[in-house]
Short mmCIF file of C-alpha atoms and ligand atoms in Angstrom, two decimals:
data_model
loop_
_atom_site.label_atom_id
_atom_site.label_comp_id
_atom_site.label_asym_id
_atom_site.label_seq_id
_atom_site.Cartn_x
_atom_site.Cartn_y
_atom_site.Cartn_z
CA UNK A 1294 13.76 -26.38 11.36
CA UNK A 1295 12.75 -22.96 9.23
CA UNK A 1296 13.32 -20.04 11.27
CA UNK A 1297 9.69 -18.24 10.84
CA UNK A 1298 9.78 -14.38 9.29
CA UNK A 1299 7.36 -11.95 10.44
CA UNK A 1300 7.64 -9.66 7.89
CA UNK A 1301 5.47 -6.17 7.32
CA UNK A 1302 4.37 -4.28 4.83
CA UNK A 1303 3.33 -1.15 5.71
CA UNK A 1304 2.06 -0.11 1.88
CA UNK A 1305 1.72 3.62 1.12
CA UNK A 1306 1.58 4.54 4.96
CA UNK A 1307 3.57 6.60 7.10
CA UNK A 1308 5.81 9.94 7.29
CA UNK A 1309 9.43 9.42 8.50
CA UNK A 1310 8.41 10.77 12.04
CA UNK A 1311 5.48 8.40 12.27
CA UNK A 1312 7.92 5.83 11.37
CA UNK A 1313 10.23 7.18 14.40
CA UNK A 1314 7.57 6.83 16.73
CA UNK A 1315 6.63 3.60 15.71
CA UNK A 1316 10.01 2.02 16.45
CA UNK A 1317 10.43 3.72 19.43
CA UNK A 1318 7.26 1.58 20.51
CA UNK A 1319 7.77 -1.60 18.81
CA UNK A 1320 11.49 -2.17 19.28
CA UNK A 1321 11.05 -2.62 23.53
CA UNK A 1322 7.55 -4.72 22.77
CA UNK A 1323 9.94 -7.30 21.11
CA UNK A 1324 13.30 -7.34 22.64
CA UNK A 1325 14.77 -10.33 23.21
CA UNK A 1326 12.69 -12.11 21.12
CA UNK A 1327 14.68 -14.18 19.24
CA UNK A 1328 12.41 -17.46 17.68
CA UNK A 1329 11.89 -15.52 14.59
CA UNK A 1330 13.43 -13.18 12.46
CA UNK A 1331 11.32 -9.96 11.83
CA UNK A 1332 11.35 -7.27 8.79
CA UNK A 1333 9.63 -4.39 8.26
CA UNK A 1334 9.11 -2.84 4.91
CA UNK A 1335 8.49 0.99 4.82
CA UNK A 1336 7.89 3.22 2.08
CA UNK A 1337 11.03 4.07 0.36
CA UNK A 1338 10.83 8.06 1.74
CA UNK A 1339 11.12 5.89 5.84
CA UNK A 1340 13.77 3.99 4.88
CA UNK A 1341 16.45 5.98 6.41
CA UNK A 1342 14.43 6.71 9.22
CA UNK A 1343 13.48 2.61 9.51
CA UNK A 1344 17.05 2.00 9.44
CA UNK A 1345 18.21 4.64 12.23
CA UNK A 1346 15.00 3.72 14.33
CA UNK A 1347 16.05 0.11 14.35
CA UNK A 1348 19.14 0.16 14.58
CA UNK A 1349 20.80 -1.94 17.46
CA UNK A 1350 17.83 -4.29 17.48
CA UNK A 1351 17.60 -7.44 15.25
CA UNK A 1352 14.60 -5.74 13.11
CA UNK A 1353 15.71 -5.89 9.56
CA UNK A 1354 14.24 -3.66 7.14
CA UNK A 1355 13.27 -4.17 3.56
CA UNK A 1356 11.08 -2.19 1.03
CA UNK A 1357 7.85 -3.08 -1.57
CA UNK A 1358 9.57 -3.18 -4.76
CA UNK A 1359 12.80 -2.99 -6.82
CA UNK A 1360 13.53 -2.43 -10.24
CA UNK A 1361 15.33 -4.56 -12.18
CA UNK A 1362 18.20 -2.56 -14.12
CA UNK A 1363 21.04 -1.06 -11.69
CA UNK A 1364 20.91 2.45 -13.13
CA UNK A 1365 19.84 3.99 -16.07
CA UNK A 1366 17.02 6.32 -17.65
CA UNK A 1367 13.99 4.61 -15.85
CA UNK A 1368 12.19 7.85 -14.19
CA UNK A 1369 10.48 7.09 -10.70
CA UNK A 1370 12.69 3.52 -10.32
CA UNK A 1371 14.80 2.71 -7.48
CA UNK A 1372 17.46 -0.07 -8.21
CA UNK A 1373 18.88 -3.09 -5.93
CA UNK A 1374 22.63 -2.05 -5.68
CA UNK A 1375 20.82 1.47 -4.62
CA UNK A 1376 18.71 -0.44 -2.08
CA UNK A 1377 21.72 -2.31 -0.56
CA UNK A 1378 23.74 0.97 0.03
CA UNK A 1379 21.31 1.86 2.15
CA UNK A 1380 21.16 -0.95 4.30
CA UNK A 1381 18.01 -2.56 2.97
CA UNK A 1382 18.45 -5.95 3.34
CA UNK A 1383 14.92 -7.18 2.37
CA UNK A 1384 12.32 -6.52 -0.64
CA UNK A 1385 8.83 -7.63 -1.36
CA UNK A 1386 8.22 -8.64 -5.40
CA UNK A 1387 5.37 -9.18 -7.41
CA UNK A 1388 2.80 -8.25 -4.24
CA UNK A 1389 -0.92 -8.60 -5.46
CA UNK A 1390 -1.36 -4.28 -5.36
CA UNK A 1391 1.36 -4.13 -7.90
CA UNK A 1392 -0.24 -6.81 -10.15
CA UNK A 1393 -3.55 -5.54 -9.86
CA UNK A 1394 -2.78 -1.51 -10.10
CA UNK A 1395 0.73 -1.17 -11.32
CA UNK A 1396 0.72 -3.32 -14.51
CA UNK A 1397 2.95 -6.46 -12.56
CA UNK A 1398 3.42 -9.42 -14.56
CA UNK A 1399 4.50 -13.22 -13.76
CA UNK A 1400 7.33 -12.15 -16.27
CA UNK A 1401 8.55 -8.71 -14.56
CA UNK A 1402 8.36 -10.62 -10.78
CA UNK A 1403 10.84 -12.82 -12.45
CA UNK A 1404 13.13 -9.79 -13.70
CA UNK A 1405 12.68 -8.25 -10.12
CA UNK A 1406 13.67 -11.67 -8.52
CA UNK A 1407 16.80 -11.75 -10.07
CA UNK A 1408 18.02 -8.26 -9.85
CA UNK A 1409 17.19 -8.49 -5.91
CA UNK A 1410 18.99 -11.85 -5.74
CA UNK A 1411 21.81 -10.92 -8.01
CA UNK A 1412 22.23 -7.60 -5.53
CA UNK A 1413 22.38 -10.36 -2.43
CA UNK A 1414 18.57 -9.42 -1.54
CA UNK A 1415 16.16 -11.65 0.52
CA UNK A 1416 12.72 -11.26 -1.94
CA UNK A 1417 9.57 -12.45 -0.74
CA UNK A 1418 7.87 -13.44 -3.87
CA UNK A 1419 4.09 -12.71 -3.57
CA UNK A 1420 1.82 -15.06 -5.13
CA UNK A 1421 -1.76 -16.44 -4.93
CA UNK A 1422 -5.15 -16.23 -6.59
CA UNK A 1423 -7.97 -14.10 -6.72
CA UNK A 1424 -11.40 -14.98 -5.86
CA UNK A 1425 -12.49 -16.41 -9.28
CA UNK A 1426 -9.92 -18.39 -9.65
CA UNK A 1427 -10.45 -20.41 -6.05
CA UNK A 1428 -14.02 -20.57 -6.95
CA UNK A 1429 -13.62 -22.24 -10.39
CA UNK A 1430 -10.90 -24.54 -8.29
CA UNK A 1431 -8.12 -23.00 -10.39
CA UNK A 1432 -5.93 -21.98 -7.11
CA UNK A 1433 -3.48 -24.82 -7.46
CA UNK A 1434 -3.10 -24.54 -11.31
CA UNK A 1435 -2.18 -20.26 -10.90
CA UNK A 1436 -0.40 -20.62 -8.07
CA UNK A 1437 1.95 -23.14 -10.06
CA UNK A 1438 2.30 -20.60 -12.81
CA UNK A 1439 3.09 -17.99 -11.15
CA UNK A 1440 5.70 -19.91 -9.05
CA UNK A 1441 6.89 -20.97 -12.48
CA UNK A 1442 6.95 -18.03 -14.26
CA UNK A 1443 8.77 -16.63 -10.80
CA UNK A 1444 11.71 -18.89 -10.96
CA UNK A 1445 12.66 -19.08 -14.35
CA UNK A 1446 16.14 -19.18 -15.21
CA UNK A 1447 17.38 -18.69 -11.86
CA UNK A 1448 19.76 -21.37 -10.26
CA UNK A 1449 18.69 -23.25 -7.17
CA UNK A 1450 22.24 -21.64 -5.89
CA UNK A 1451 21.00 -18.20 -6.99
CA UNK A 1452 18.07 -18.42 -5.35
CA UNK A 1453 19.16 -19.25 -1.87
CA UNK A 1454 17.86 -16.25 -0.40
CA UNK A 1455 14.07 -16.55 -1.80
CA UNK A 1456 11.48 -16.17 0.87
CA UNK A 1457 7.74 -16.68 -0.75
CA UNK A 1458 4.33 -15.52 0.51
CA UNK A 1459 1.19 -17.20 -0.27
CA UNK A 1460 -1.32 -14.12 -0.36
CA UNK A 1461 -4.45 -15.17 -1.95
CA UNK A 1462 -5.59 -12.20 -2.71
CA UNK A 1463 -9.26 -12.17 -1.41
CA UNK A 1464 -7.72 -12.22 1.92
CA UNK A 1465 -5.55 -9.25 1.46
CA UNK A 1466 -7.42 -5.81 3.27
CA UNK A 1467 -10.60 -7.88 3.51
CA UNK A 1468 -10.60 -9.27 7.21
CA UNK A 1469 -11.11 -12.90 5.69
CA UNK A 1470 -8.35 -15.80 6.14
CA UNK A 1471 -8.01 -18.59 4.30
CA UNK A 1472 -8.62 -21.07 6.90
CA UNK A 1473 -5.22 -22.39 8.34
CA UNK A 1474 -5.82 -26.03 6.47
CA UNK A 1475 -6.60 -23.71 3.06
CA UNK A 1476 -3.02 -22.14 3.84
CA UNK A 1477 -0.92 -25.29 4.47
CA UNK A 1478 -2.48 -27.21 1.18
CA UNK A 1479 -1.60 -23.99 -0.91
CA UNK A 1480 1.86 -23.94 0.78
CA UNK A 1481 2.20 -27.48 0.02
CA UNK A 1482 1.35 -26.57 -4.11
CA UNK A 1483 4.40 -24.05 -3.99
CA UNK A 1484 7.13 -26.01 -2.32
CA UNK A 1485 6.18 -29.19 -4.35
CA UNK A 1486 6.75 -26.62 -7.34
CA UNK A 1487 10.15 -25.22 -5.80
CA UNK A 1488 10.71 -28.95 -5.80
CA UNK A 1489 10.27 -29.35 -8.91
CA UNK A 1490 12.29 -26.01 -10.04
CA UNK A 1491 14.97 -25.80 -7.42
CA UNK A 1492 15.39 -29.63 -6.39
CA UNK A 1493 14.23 -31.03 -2.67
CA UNK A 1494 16.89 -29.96 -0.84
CA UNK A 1495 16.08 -26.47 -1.67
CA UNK A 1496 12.19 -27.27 -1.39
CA UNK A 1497 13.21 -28.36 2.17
CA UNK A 1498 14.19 -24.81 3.24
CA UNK A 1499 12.42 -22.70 1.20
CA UNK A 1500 10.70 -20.40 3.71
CA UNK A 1501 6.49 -19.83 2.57
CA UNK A 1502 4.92 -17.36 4.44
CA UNK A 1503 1.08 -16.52 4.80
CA UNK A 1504 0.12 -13.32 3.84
CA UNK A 1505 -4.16 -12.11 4.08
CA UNK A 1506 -5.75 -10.27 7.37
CA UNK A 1507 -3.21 -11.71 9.43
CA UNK A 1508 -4.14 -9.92 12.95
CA UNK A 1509 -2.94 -10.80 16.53
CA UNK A 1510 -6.46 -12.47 17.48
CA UNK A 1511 -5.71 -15.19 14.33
CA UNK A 1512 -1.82 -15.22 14.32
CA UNK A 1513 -1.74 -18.37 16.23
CA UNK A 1514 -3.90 -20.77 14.73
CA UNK A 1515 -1.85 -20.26 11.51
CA UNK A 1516 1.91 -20.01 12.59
CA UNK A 1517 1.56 -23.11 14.10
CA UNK A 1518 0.72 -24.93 11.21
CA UNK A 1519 3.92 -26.65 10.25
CA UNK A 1520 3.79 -25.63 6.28
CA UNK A 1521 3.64 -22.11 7.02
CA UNK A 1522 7.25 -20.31 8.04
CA UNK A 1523 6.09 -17.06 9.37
CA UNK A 1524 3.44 -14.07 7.98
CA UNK A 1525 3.36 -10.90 5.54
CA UNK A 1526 1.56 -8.35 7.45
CA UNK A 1527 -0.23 -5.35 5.75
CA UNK A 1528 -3.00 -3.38 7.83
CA UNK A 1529 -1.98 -4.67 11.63
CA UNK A 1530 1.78 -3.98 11.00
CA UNK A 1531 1.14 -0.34 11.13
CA UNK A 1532 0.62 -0.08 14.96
CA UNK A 1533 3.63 -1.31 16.99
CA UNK A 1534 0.93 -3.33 19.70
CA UNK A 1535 -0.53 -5.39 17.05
CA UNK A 1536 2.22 -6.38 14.78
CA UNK A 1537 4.28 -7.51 17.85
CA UNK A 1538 1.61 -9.20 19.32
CA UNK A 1539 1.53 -11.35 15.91
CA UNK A 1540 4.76 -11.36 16.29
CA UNK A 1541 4.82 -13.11 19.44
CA UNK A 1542 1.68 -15.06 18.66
C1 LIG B 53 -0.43 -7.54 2.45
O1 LIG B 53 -0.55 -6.41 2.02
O2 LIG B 53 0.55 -8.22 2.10
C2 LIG B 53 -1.43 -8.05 3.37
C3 LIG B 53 -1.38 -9.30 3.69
O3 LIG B 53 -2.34 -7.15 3.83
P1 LIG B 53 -3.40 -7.37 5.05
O4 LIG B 53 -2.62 -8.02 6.18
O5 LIG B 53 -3.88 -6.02 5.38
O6 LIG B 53 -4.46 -8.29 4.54
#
């Protein structure tokens, strides 16, 4: 009943010609492939090049991060409305790089959330724990603050748009999965909290995808696990073979 989203993040990789070539190659490897919807998140510098490269196809394309004022003295930013006139239709928030290295808190994802919402954004709100925190059987307990902390003071009508990825983060770069059961019981943690946030309706249809060394070879066993609605994709979205063969798992 959720329409699955393949979604990928291509971090700090790629030149706008790489970015060309890439399309040209990925766009035939998927066409006509309509179960899921798929997004692709460049660098901001590919955008324009994303959006020309896929354009015709159903490929939607997002970016890693937004800001949360529309304008203003905030040197290196790049705002939502900004985002939008481009034709970015998609953004990632709060993604475990920008906690760990750019200073991300539970409180700024929430700031980001709303600006990308407010600007009629789809966000995919990153959450999940780190190592530590699994081992000392804390995952359930962070994953419902940062869901928490995520949604405040946003209306379940607001919202509608929210997408959220469970990344725990020892997965992310690492080759390691969580194991497809590990997935669905943290999925289950985050929609019972949407639940209790947004109301069951919303819970219902709130898409949660799996994000953590998602590669073609492992695609399957996961996607077809009812509590997870599609994947965040960082290393094997940057060739056009292996992110549509996870797309077509
Ligand atoms: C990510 O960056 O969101 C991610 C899941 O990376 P990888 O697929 O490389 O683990």
């Amino acid at each position: 009943m959720r329409t699955k989203l393949m979604a990928a993040n291509w971090k700090m990789n790629k030149t706008p010609d790489e970015t060309r070539v890439f399309f040209r190659e990925f766009l035939p490897l998927v066409a006509g492939h309509d179960r899921d919807e798929i997004v692709v998140c460049p660098p901001y510098t590919d955008v324009d090049a994303a959006i020309a490269g896929a354009r015709g196809s159903k490929v939607a394309i997002g970016v890693q991060n937004v800001h949360w004022k529309a304008d203003g003295a905030y040197t290196g930013e790049i705002s939502a409305p900004m985002l939008v006139s481009l034709g970015v239709t998609h953004v990632i928030v709060g993604h475990s790089e920008r906690r760990q290295y750019f200073g991300e808190t539970d409180d700024t994802v929430n700031l980001r959330l709303k600006a990308a919402l407010e600007a009629g954004l789809t966000p995919i709100c990153c959450v999940g724990e780190v190592l530590e925190e699994r081992e000392a059987g804390l995952c359930d307990d962070v994953l419902r603050r940062q869901c928490v902390r995520a949604f405040h003071a946003i209306s379940a009508k607001k919202a509608a748009k929210l997408v959220v990825a469970y990344e725990p983060v020892w997965a992310i770069g690492t080759g390691k999965t969580a194991t497809p059961e590990m997935a669905a019981e943290a999925h289950a943690v985050i929609r019972r909290e949407a639940a209790e946030v947004f109301g069951e309706e919303f819970a219902a249809k709130l898409r949660i995808l799996y994000g953590g060394s998602v590669k073609p070879d492992n695609a399957a066993v996961l996607m077809v696990q009812e509590e997870i609605d599609g994947a965040l994709v960082g290393g094997a979205s940057l060739d056009a073979k292996s992110f549509a063969g996870i797309v077509k798992y």
